[in-house]
CSV table of C-alpha atoms and ligand atoms in Angstrom, one decimal:
chain,number,residue,atom,x,y,z
S,17,MET,CA,-41.0,57.3,-14.4
S,18,ARG,CA,-40.5,55.6,-11.1
S,19,THR,CA,-36.8,56.4,-10.5
S,20,ALA,CA,-34.9,59.4,-11.7
S,21,ILE,CA,-32.2,58.2,-13.9
S,22,PRO,CA,-29.3,60.1,-12.3
S,23,GLU,CA,-30.3,58.6,-9.0
S,24,ALA,CA,-30.3,55.1,-10.2
S,25,THR,CA,-26.9,55.6,-11.9
S,26,GLU,CA,-25.5,57.0,-8.7
S,27,GLU,CA,-26.8,54.1,-6.7
S,28,VAL,CA,-25.3,51.6,-9.2
S,29,ALA,CA,-22.0,53.5,-8.9
S,30,ALA,CA,-22.1,53.2,-5.1
S,31,ALA,CA,-23.0,49.5,-5.3
S,32,HIS,CA,-20.1,49.0,-7.7
S,33,LEU,CA,-17.8,50.7,-5.3
S,34,GLY,CA,-19.1,48.5,-2.4
S,35,LEU,CA,-18.6,45.4,-4.5
S,36,ALA,CA,-15.0,46.4,-5.4
S,37,GLU,CA,-14.3,47.1,-1.7
S,38,ALA,CA,-15.8,43.7,-0.7
S,39,LEU,CA,-13.5,41.9,-3.1
S,40,ALA,CA,-10.4,44.1,-2.6
S,41,GLY,CA,-8.9,41.9,0.1
S,42,VAL,CA,-9.7,38.6,-1.6
S,43,ASP,CA,-6.9,36.4,-2.9
S,44,GLU,CA,-8.5,33.5,-4.8
S,45,ARG,CA,-5.4,31.5,-4.6
S,46,LEU,CA,-5.6,31.4,-0.8
S,47,LEU,CA,-9.3,30.2,-0.7
S,48,HIS,CA,-10.2,26.7,0.2
S,49,ASP,CA,-12.1,24.7,-2.4
S,50,ASP,CA,-15.6,25.2,-1.1
S,51,PRO,CA,-15.3,29.0,-0.4
S,52,LEU,CA,-13.7,29.3,-3.9
S,53,LEU,CA,-16.8,27.7,-5.5
S,54,GLN,CA,-19.2,29.7,-3.2
S,55,LEU,CA,-17.5,33.0,-4.3
S,56,THR,CA,-17.7,31.9,-7.9
S,57,ALA,CA,-21.4,31.3,-7.6
S,58,ALA,CA,-22.0,34.6,-5.8
S,59,ILE,CA,-20.1,36.5,-8.4
S,60,GLU,CA,-22.1,34.7,-11.1
S,61,ARG,CA,-25.3,35.9,-9.5
S,62,VAL,CA,-24.1,39.5,-9.6
S,63,GLY,CA,-23.1,38.9,-13.3
S,64,MET,CA,-26.6,37.5,-14.1
S,65,LEU,CA,-28.2,40.6,-12.6
S,66,VAL,CA,-25.8,42.9,-14.6
S,67,ASP,CA,-26.3,40.8,-17.7
S,68,SER,CA,-30.1,41.1,-17.5
S,69,TRP,CA,-29.7,44.9,-17.3
S,70,ARG,CA,-27.2,44.9,-20.1
S,71,VAL,CA,-29.9,43.2,-22.2
S,72,ARG,CA,-32.7,45.5,-21.1
S,73,LEU,CA,-30.7,48.6,-21.7
S,74,ALA,CA,-29.4,47.4,-25.1
S,75,GLY,CA,-33.0,46.6,-26.0
S,76,GLU,CA,-34.1,50.1,-25.1
S,77,VAL,CA,-31.3,51.8,-26.9
S,78,GLY,CA,-32.0,49.6,-29.9
S,79,ALA,CA,-35.7,50.5,-29.9
S,80,ARG,CA,-35.0,54.2,-29.6
S,81,SER,CA,-32.5,53.9,-32.5
S,82,ARG,CA,-34.7,51.9,-34.9
S,83,ARG,CA,-34.6,53.1,-38.5
S,84,GLU,CA,-38.2,54.2,-38.9
S,85,LEU,CA,-37.7,57.0,-36.3
S,86,GLY,CA,-35.5,58.8,-39.0
S,87,ASP,CA,-33.6,61.8,-37.7
S,88,ASP,CA,-35.3,61.4,-34.3
S,89,ARG,CA,-33.6,58.1,-33.6
S,90,LEU,CA,-31.2,58.2,-30.6
S,91,SER,CA,-28.2,56.9,-32.6
S,92,ALA,CA,-28.6,59.7,-35.2
S,93,LYS,CA,-28.9,62.3,-32.5
S,94,LYS,CA,-25.6,61.1,-31.0
S,95,GLY,CA,-23.9,61.1,-34.4
S,96,CYS,CA,-23.8,57.3,-34.9
S,97,ARG,CA,-24.9,55.1,-37.9
S,98,ASN,CA,-27.0,52.9,-35.7
S,99,GLY,CA,-27.7,51.6,-32.2
S,100,VAL,CA,-24.9,49.1,-32.4
S,101,GLU,CA,-22.3,51.7,-33.1
S,102,LEU,CA,-23.8,54.0,-30.3
S,103,LEU,CA,-23.6,51.1,-27.8
S,104,ALA,CA,-20.2,50.0,-28.9
S,105,ARG,CA,-19.0,53.6,-28.3
S,106,THR,CA,-20.8,53.8,-24.9
S,107,THR,CA,-19.7,50.4,-23.6
S,108,LEU,CA,-16.5,49.6,-25.6
S,109,ALA,CA,-17.8,46.1,-26.1
S,110,SER,CA,-17.5,44.4,-29.5
S,111,GLU,CA,-20.2,44.9,-32.1
S,112,ARG,CA,-20.8,41.2,-32.0
S,113,THR,CA,-21.5,41.3,-28.3
S,114,ILE,CA,-23.7,44.4,-28.7
S,115,THR,CA,-25.7,42.8,-31.5
S,116,GLN,CA,-26.4,39.7,-29.4
S,117,ARG,CA,-27.5,41.9,-26.4
S,118,MET,CA,-29.8,43.9,-28.7
S,119,ARG,CA,-31.3,40.8,-30.3
S,120,LEU,CA,-32.1,39.4,-26.8
S,121,GLY,CA,-33.2,42.8,-25.6
S,122,ALA,CA,-35.7,43.2,-28.5
S,123,ALA,CA,-37.0,39.7,-27.9
S,124,THR,CA,-37.6,40.2,-24.2
S,125,ARG,CA,-38.9,43.8,-24.3
S,126,ALA,CA,-42.5,44.6,-23.7
S,127,ARG,CA,-44.2,45.7,-26.9
S,128,VAL,CA,-46.6,48.5,-27.6
S,129,ALA,CA,-49.7,47.7,-29.6
S,130,LEU,CA,-51.0,50.1,-32.2
S,131,THR,CA,-53.7,51.0,-29.7
S,132,GLY,CA,-51.1,52.2,-27.3
S,133,ASP,CA,-51.6,49.2,-24.9
S,134,THR,CA,-48.6,47.4,-23.6
S,135,MET,CA,-48.2,43.8,-24.8
S,136,PRO,CA,-46.0,41.1,-23.4
S,137,ALA,CA,-42.6,40.6,-24.9
S,138,ARG,CA,-42.1,38.0,-27.7
S,139,PHE,CA,-40.4,35.8,-25.2
S,140,GLU,CA,-42.1,36.8,-22.0
S,141,GLN,CA,-40.9,33.9,-19.9
S,142,VAL,CA,-37.3,34.4,-20.9
S,143,ALA,CA,-37.8,38.1,-20.0
S,144,GLU,CA,-39.2,37.2,-16.6
S,145,GLY,CA,-36.3,34.7,-15.9
S,146,LEU,CA,-33.8,37.4,-16.8
S,147,ARG,CA,-35.5,40.0,-14.6
S,148,ALA,CA,-35.7,37.6,-11.7
S,149,GLY,CA,-32.0,36.7,-12.1
S,150,SER,CA,-32.8,33.0,-12.4
S,151,LEU,CA,-32.1,32.6,-16.1
S,152,GLY,CA,-28.5,33.2,-17.4
S,153,TYR,CA,-27.6,35.2,-20.4
S,154,ASP,CA,-26.2,32.3,-22.4
S,155,SER,CA,-29.3,30.1,-21.8
S,156,ALA,CA,-31.7,33.0,-22.7
S,157,LEU,CA,-29.8,33.6,-25.9
S,158,ALA,CA,-29.9,29.9,-26.8
S,159,ILE,CA,-33.7,29.8,-26.3
S,160,VAL,CA,-34.3,33.0,-28.3
S,161,ASP,CA,-31.9,32.2,-31.1
S,162,THR,CA,-33.2,28.7,-31.7
S,163,LEU,CA,-37.0,29.4,-31.4
S,164,ASP,CA,-37.3,32.9,-32.9
S,165,PRO,CA,-36.4,31.8,-36.5
S,166,ILE,CA,-39.0,29.1,-36.6
S,167,ARG,CA,-41.8,31.2,-35.1
S,168,GLY,CA,-43.2,32.1,-38.5
S,169,ARG,CA,-43.4,28.4,-39.5
S,170,VAL,CA,-44.6,26.8,-36.3
S,171,GLY,CA,-46.7,29.5,-34.8
S,172,ASP,CA,-46.7,31.5,-31.5
S,173,LEU,CA,-48.4,28.8,-29.4
S,174,ASN,CA,-45.8,26.2,-30.2
S,175,VAL,CA,-43.0,28.6,-29.5
S,176,GLU,CA,-44.5,29.4,-26.2
S,177,LEU,CA,-44.8,25.8,-25.3
S,178,ALA,CA,-41.1,25.2,-26.0
S,179,GLU,CA,-40.2,28.4,-24.3
S,180,THR,CA,-42.0,27.3,-21.1
S,181,ALA,CA,-40.3,24.0,-21.1
S,182,LEU,CA,-36.8,25.4,-21.8
S,183,VAL,CA,-37.0,28.2,-19.2
S,184,ALA,CA,-38.2,25.6,-16.7
S,185,ALA,CA,-35.3,23.4,-17.5
S,186,ALA,CA,-32.8,26.3,-17.4
S,187,THR,CA,-34.0,27.5,-14.0
S,188,GLY,CA,-34.8,24.0,-12.6
S,189,PRO,CA,-35.6,21.7,-10.9
S,190,THR,CA,-37.9,19.9,-13.2
S,191,LEU,CA,-39.4,16.4,-13.4
S,192,GLU,CA,-36.6,15.3,-15.7
S,193,SER,CA,-33.7,16.9,-13.8
S,194,ALA,CA,-33.1,17.8,-10.1
S,195,LEU,CA,-30.7,20.6,-11.2
S,196,PRO,CA,-31.1,23.4,-13.6
S,197,PHE,CA,-29.6,22.8,-17.1
S,198,ALA,CA,-26.4,24.6,-17.9
S,199,ALA,CA,-26.4,26.8,-21.0
S,200,ASP,CA,-25.0,24.2,-23.4
S,201,GLU,CA,-27.7,21.7,-22.3
S,202,VAL,CA,-30.3,24.3,-22.8
S,203,ARG,CA,-29.0,24.9,-26.3
S,204,GLY,CA,-29.1,21.2,-27.0
S,205,GLN,CA,-32.6,20.9,-25.6
S,206,ALA,CA,-33.7,23.9,-27.7
S,207,ARG,CA,-32.5,22.1,-30.9
S,208,VAL,CA,-34.5,19.1,-30.0
S,209,TRP,CA,-37.6,21.3,-29.7
S,210,GLU,CA,-36.8,22.9,-32.9
S,211,ASN,CA,-36.6,19.6,-34.7
S,212,VAL,CA,-39.9,18.4,-33.1
S,213,LEU,CA,-41.8,21.5,-33.9
S,214,ASP,CA,-40.4,22.2,-37.3
S,215,GLU,CA,-40.2,18.6,-38.3
S,216,ASP,CA,-40.9,18.9,-42.0
S,217,GLY,CA,-41.2,22.7,-42.0
S,218,SER,CA,-43.6,24.4,-44.3
S,219,ILE,CA,-40.6,25.5,-46.4
S,220,PRO,CA,-38.9,22.6,-48.2
S,221,ALA,CA,-35.5,21.7,-46.9
S,222,GLU,CA,-33.9,22.7,-50.2
S,223,GLU,CA,-35.4,26.2,-50.0
S,224,ARG,CA,-34.2,26.6,-46.4
S,225,ALA,CA,-30.7,25.5,-47.4
S,226,MET,CA,-30.8,27.9,-50.2
S,227,ALA,CA,-31.7,30.7,-47.9
S,228,ALA,CA,-29.1,29.7,-45.3
S,229,ARG,CA,-26.2,29.3,-47.8
S,230,GLY,CA,-23.2,31.6,-47.3
S,231,ILE,CA,-19.6,32.3,-46.7
S,232,SER,CA,-19.1,34.5,-43.6
S,233,GLY,CA,-16.7,37.5,-43.5
S,234,GLY,CA,-13.3,36.7,-42.0
S,235,LEU,CA,-12.4,37.0,-38.3
S,236,THR,CA,-8.7,37.3,-37.7
S,237,ARG,CA,-7.2,35.2,-35.0
S,238,ASP,CA,-3.6,34.0,-34.5
S,239,GLY,CA,-2.5,35.3,-37.8
S,240,LEU,CA,-5.2,33.4,-39.7
S,241,VAL,CA,-8.5,34.6,-41.1
S,242,HIS,CA,-11.3,32.3,-40.0
S,243,ARG,CA,-14.4,32.0,-42.1
S,244,LYS,CA,-17.5,29.9,-41.8
S,245,MET,CA,-18.8,28.3,-45.0
S,246,ALA,CA,-22.3,26.9,-45.4
S,247,LEU,CA,-22.2,25.4,-48.9
S,248,LEU,CA,-25.0,23.8,-50.8
S,249,PRO,CA,-24.1,20.1,-51.2
S,250,GLU,CA,-23.6,20.2,-54.9
S,251,VAL,CA,-21.3,23.2,-54.6
S,252,ASP,CA,-19.4,21.4,-51.8
S,253,ALA,CA,-19.1,18.3,-53.9
S,254,LYS,CA,-17.5,20.2,-56.8
S,255,PHE,CA,-15.2,22.0,-54.3
S,256,GLU,CA,-14.2,18.8,-52.7
S,257,THR,CA,-13.5,17.2,-56.1
S,258,LEU,CA,-11.3,20.1,-57.1
S,259,LEU,CA,-9.3,20.0,-53.9
S,260,ASN,CA,-8.8,16.3,-54.1
S,261,ALA,CA,-8.0,16.3,-57.8
S,262,TYR,CA,-5.0,18.5,-57.3
S,263,LEU,CA,-3.7,17.1,-54.0
S,264,SER,CA,-0.2,15.7,-54.5
S,265,PRO,CA,-0.1,12.0,-54.8
S,266,ARG,CA,0.5,10.9,-51.2
S,267,SER,CA,1.2,7.5,-49.6
S,268,LYS,CA,1.6,5.9,-53.0
S,269,PRO,CA,3.9,2.9,-52.7
S,270,THR,CA,7.3,3.5,-54.4
S,271,PHE,CA,10.3,1.4,-55.0
S,272,ASN,CA,12.5,3.9,-53.4
S,273,ASP,CA,11.4,6.3,-50.6
S,274,ALA,CA,13.9,8.8,-51.7
S,275,ASP,CA,12.9,8.8,-55.3
S,276,PRO,CA,12.6,12.5,-56.1
S,277,ASP,CA,9.8,11.8,-58.5
S,278,GLN,CA,7.6,10.6,-55.7
S,279,PRO,CA,8.6,12.8,-52.8
S,280,LYS,CA,6.6,12.5,-49.6
S,281,ASP,CA,4.5,15.5,-48.8
S,282,PRO,CA,5.4,17.0,-45.5
S,283,ARG,CA,2.1,18.8,-45.2
S,284,ALA,CA,-0.9,17.6,-43.2
S,285,THR,CA,-3.9,16.9,-45.5
S,286,ALA,CA,-5.8,20.0,-44.3
S,287,GLN,CA,-2.7,22.2,-45.0
S,288,ALA,CA,-2.3,20.7,-48.5
S,289,ARG,CA,-6.0,21.3,-49.2
S,290,HIS,CA,-5.5,25.0,-48.1
S,291,ASP,CA,-2.7,25.3,-50.6
S,292,VAL,CA,-4.7,23.8,-53.4
S,293,PHE,CA,-7.4,26.4,-52.6
S,294,ALA,CA,-4.7,29.1,-52.6
S,295,SER,CA,-3.6,28.1,-56.1
S,296,LEU,CA,-7.3,27.8,-57.3
S,297,ILE,CA,-7.9,31.4,-56.2
S,298,ASP,CA,-4.8,32.5,-58.0
S,299,GLY,CA,-5.9,30.8,-61.2
S,300,ALA,CA,-9.4,32.3,-60.9
S,301,ALA,CA,-8.1,35.8,-60.3
S,302,ARG,CA,-5.8,35.6,-63.3
S,303,SER,CA,-8.4,34.1,-65.6
S,304,ALA,CA,-9.4,36.4,-68.4
S,305,ALA,CA,-13.0,35.8,-67.6
S,306,ALA,CA,-12.6,37.2,-64.1
S,307,PRO,CA,-14.4,40.5,-63.8
S,308,THR,CA,-12.1,43.4,-63.9
S,309,MET,CA,-12.0,46.2,-61.4
S,310,GLY,CA,-11.6,49.6,-62.9
S,311,GLY,CA,-10.2,48.1,-66.1
S,312,ALA,CA,-7.3,46.2,-64.5
S,313,ALA,CA,-7.3,42.6,-63.5
S,314,PRO,CA,-8.3,42.0,-59.8
S,315,THR,CA,-5.3,43.2,-57.8
S,316,VAL,CA,-4.4,42.7,-54.2
S,317,LEU,CA,-2.6,45.7,-53.0
S,318,VAL,CA,0.2,44.9,-50.5
S,319,SER,CA,2.3,47.6,-48.8
S,320,VAL,CA,5.6,47.1,-47.1
S,321,ARG,CA,8.3,49.5,-46.0
S,322,GLN,CA,11.3,49.4,-48.3
S,323,ALA,CA,13.7,49.0,-45.3
S,324,ASP,CA,11.7,45.9,-44.1
S,325,LEU,CA,11.7,44.4,-47.6
S,326,ALA,CA,15.5,44.9,-47.9
S,327,ALA,CA,16.1,43.4,-44.4
S,328,GLY,CA,13.7,40.5,-44.9
S,329,SER,CA,12.0,41.3,-41.6
S,330,GLY,CA,8.9,43.0,-40.4
S,331,ALA,CA,5.5,42.6,-42.0
S,332,GLY,CA,3.5,43.8,-45.0
S,333,PHE,CA,-0.2,44.8,-45.1
S,334,ILE,CA,-2.9,43.9,-47.5
S,335,GLU,CA,-5.4,46.7,-48.3
S,336,GLY,CA,-8.6,45.9,-46.5
S,337,CYS,CA,-7.3,43.0,-44.5
S,338,GLU,CA,-6.7,43.3,-40.8
S,339,ALA,CA,-4.0,40.7,-40.3
S,340,PRO,CA,-0.5,41.6,-41.3
S,341,ILE,CA,1.3,39.2,-43.7
S,342,SER,CA,4.7,37.8,-43.4
S,343,LEU,CA,7.7,39.1,-45.3
S,344,ARG,CA,7.9,35.8,-47.1
S,345,ALA,CA,4.3,36.3,-48.3
S,346,VAL,CA,5.3,39.9,-49.4
S,347,GLU,CA,8.3,38.5,-51.4
S,348,GLN,CA,6.0,36.0,-53.1
S,349,PHE,CA,3.6,38.8,-54.1
S,350,VAL,CA,6.6,40.8,-55.4
S,351,CYS,CA,8.0,37.8,-57.3
S,352,ALA,CA,4.7,36.8,-59.0
S,353,GLY,CA,2.9,40.2,-59.2
S,354,GLY,CA,5.6,42.9,-59.4
S,355,GLN,CA,6.2,45.9,-57.3
S,356,GLN,CA,5.9,49.6,-57.5
S,357,HIS,CA,8.1,51.9,-55.4
S,358,VAL,CA,6.3,54.7,-53.7
S,359,LEU,CA,8.5,57.2,-52.0
S,360,ILE,CA,6.7,59.1,-49.2
S,361,ASP,CA,8.6,61.7,-47.2
S,362,GLY,CA,8.4,62.2,-43.5
S,363,ASP,CA,5.5,64.6,-43.8
S,364,GLY,CA,3.5,62.0,-45.7
S,365,ARG,CA,4.0,63.6,-49.2
S,366,LEU,CA,4.2,61.4,-52.2
S,367,VAL,CA,7.7,62.0,-53.6
S,368,SER,CA,8.0,59.5,-56.5
S,369,LEU,CA,6.3,56.6,-58.1
S,370,SER,CA,7.9,53.9,-60.2
S,371,SER,CA,6.2,52.1,-62.9
S,372,THR,CA,5.3,48.4,-62.6
S,373,ASP,CA,7.2,46.5,-65.3
S,374,ARG,CA,8.2,43.3,-63.5
S,375,VAL,CA,5.1,41.3,-64.2
S,376,PHE,CA,5.2,38.5,-66.7
S,377,ASN,CA,2.8,39.5,-69.5
S,378,ALA,CA,0.2,37.2,-71.0
S,379,GLN,CA,2.4,36.1,-73.9
S,380,GLN,CA,5.3,35.2,-71.6
S,381,ARG,CA,2.9,33.3,-69.3
S,382,ARG,CA,1.5,31.3,-72.2
S,383,ALA,CA,5.0,30.4,-73.4
S,384,ILE,CA,6.2,29.4,-69.9
S,385,SER,CA,3.0,27.4,-69.4
S,386,LEU,CA,3.6,25.4,-72.6
S,387,ARG,CA,7.2,24.7,-71.6
S,388,ASP,CA,6.5,23.8,-67.9
S,389,GLY,CA,3.0,22.4,-68.0
S,390,GLY,CA,2.4,23.0,-64.3
S,391,CYS,CA,4.3,23.5,-61.0
S,392,ILE,CA,7.7,22.1,-61.9
S,393,ILE,CA,8.4,20.6,-58.5
S,394,PRO,CA,8.3,16.8,-59.0
S,395,GLY,CA,5.2,15.1,-57.4
S,396,CYS,CA,3.2,18.3,-57.4
S,397,SER,CA,0.0,18.2,-59.5
S,398,ILE,CA,-1.1,21.8,-59.6
S,399,PRO,CA,-1.8,22.7,-63.3
S,400,ALA,CA,-0.3,25.6,-65.2
S,401,ALA,CA,-3.4,27.8,-65.0
S,402,TRP,CA,-3.2,27.8,-61.2
S,403,SER,CA,0.5,28.3,-60.9
S,404,GLU,CA,2.5,31.5,-60.2
S,405,ILE,CA,5.5,32.5,-62.2
S,406,HIS,CA,8.6,32.5,-60.0
S,407,HIS,CA,11.7,34.6,-60.9
S,408,VAL,CA,14.5,32.0,-60.7
S,409,ILE,CA,17.0,34.7,-60.1
S,410,ALA,CA,15.2,37.4,-58.0
S,411,TYR,CA,14.7,40.8,-59.5
S,412,ARG,CA,16.8,42.4,-56.8
S,413,ASP,CA,19.7,40.1,-57.7
S,414,GLY,CA,19.5,41.2,-61.3
S,415,GLY,CA,17.1,38.5,-62.6
S,416,GLU,CA,15.0,39.6,-65.5
S,417,THR,CA,11.4,39.3,-66.2
S,418,GLU,CA,12.0,37.0,-69.2
S,419,VAL,CA,10.8,33.5,-70.1
S,420,CYS,CA,14.4,32.2,-69.5
S,421,ASN,CA,14.2,33.4,-65.9
S,422,GLY,CA,10.5,32.4,-65.1
S,423,VAL,CA,9.2,29.0,-64.0
S,424,LEU,CA,5.8,27.8,-62.9
S,425,LEU,CA,5.4,27.1,-59.2
S,426,CYS,CA,2.2,26.5,-57.3
S,427,TRP,CA,1.3,28.7,-54.4
S,428,PHE,CA,2.8,26.3,-51.8
S,429,HIS,CA,6.0,25.6,-53.6
S,430,HIS,CA,6.5,29.2,-54.4
S,431,ARG,CA,5.9,30.2,-50.7
S,432,THR,CA,8.4,27.7,-49.4
S,433,ILE,CA,11.0,27.8,-52.2
S,434,GLU,CA,13.5,29.5,-50.0
S,435,THR,CA,13.1,27.1,-47.1
S,436,SER,CA,12.0,23.8,-48.6
S,437,GLY,CA,15.4,22.9,-49.9
S,438,TRP,CA,14.2,22.5,-53.5
S,439,ARG,CA,16.6,24.3,-55.9
S,440,ILE,CA,15.9,25.5,-59.4
S,441,LEU,CA,18.5,26.2,-62.1
S,442,MET,CA,17.9,27.3,-65.7
S,443,ILE,CA,20.3,25.5,-68.0
S,444,ASP,CA,20.2,27.0,-71.5
S,445,GLY,CA,16.7,28.2,-70.8
S,446,VAL,CA,15.5,24.8,-69.6
S,447,PRO,CA,14.3,24.5,-65.9
S,448,HIS,CA,16.2,21.9,-63.9
S,449,VAL,CA,15.6,21.0,-60.3
S,450,LYS,CA,17.5,19.4,-57.4
S,451,PRO,CA,15.7,17.9,-54.5
S,452,PRO,CA,16.3,18.9,-50.9
S,453,PRO,CA,18.9,16.9,-48.9
S,454,TRP,CA,16.4,14.6,-47.2
S,455,LEU,CA,15.3,13.4,-50.6
S,456,ARG,CA,18.8,12.7,-52.0
S,457,ASN,CA,19.1,9.2,-50.6
S,458,GLY,CA,22.3,9.9,-48.8
S,459,ARG,CA,24.0,11.5,-51.8
S,460,THR,CA,25.9,14.7,-51.4
S,461,ASP,CA,25.0,17.9,-53.2
S,462,ALA,CA,27.8,17.3,-55.8
S,463,GLU,CA,26.6,13.7,-56.4
S,464,THR,CA,23.1,14.8,-57.0
S,465,PRO,CA,22.5,15.7,-60.6
S,466,TRP,CA,20.3,18.5,-61.8
S,467,ARG,CA,17.2,17.0,-63.4
S,468,ARG,CA,15.2,18.5,-66.1
S,469,SER,CA,11.7,19.1,-65.0
S,470,THR,CA,8.6,19.6,-66.9
S,471,LYS,CA,4.9,18.6,-66.6
S,472,SER,CA,4.1,19.4,-70.2
S,473,ARG,CA,2.8,16.3,-71.8
S,474,THR,CA,4.1,17.2,-75.3
S,475,GLN,CA,7.5,17.7,-73.8
S,476,LEU,CA,7.3,14.4,-71.9
S,477,ALA,CA,6.2,12.6,-75.1
S,478,ASP,CA,9.1,14.2,-76.9
S,479,LEU,CA,11.6,13.1,-74.2
S,480,LEU,CA,10.3,9.5,-74.3
S,481,GLU,CA,10.6,9.5,-78.1
S,482,ARG,CA,14.2,10.5,-78.0
S,483,GLN,CA,15.0,7.9,-75.2
S,484,ARG,CA,13.5,5.2,-77.4
S,485,GLU,CA,15.6,6.2,-80.3
S,486,ARG,CA,18.7,5.9,-78.2
S,487,GLN,CA,17.7,2.5,-76.8
S,488,PRO,CA,15.6,0.8,-79.4
S,489,VAL,CA,13.2,-1.7,-77.9
S,490,LEU,CA,13.7,-5.2,-79.4
S,491,VAL,CA,10.5,-6.8,-80.5
S,492,GLU,CA,10.7,-10.5,-81.1
Y,19,ZN,ZN1,3.8,22.7,-56.5
């Protein structure tokens, strides 16, 4: 070993201190344009050096933590599941960042042959560029991530050819460009190489798509869970058809803009598609064919503090989901799925547990589905099987879990029933609705009649029949 490790660590610490001192007096807001850009470039060079070492060290820790070393692997000796966890604990960086560094580290690390000889790295030129500080982290990752997956199909020589060209472009100048390519240009160029080398690929496109299909785990950002979906075209086509089939009729010409039977949908198309998807998930989860978990139907467990629920503020939490959910969402879960009171004292002891009896049972759901036929809000086309049952009078206000107090609402109309202005009234057990003020065509609340609302086709046929009896059609 050329340098004793503690010595190198000490020197790096001293350099870090020197760098911090050099920057201590700098106020970037006071710099003129050119010095600002010069400092930016100088700092970037320090960053590139640091990045290249981050990659090298991550590669080394990864190699020492590889699974085949068993109990001797470094991660196990330090009490971690794997190298990623060990590095995340050491650096406090995210596992995603660590995984990237380790991937790049493994691809640019010198290999040892079975004979004990040292062999060049899988991406030797990328490794050299990183070591020299001429190739940036993002560019290196773009090259490795694009070319490594096709190596098996196009062969080492072709990958090397592309690697040479890409490293040259990223560290510039080249014949094509007087300046080095930025990381995004390198990634674009790498894709071009990928297409050229792997033109028809030895694996048929269909098989590749099959291997690449997937729905990623969710990443929570700004109160939303973001997932990436790579759907096979035929699956996507069905998905698309389903979403479109149940989108509310929009921009249909009507005689009267305020006709409550053709209300305009205030949602953006993407939002409406989300809400159709929400109803679709509800329907699938409720379906008798859905696999049961431990005997019960698939259940989402939401917890909320009693005080928050009573006050209508704060947040609830779904078991296994990082993002908190709004109180409105909790109330929707309570209305459609029931609740169970769990009293836990200050020491964390379970004091009491209520039973869940506020969920409409299967027979009640069938009866309500027959009566309502789907979400009862006019203009909405979500079918009964995908709708939730809403307590017209809330349980906390004395409303019962009976068919005369339950109506079908889709996920969106259920979520927004308190705020949308739509009102629901049961008159002799029959659901009636009144549109929000902006749909009343200038009429006051008193002038706006309650209208009976059903989507059931048998009910509608019956209504028409009776209307015809009252006003016989004259046939000449
Ligand atoms: Zn609806």
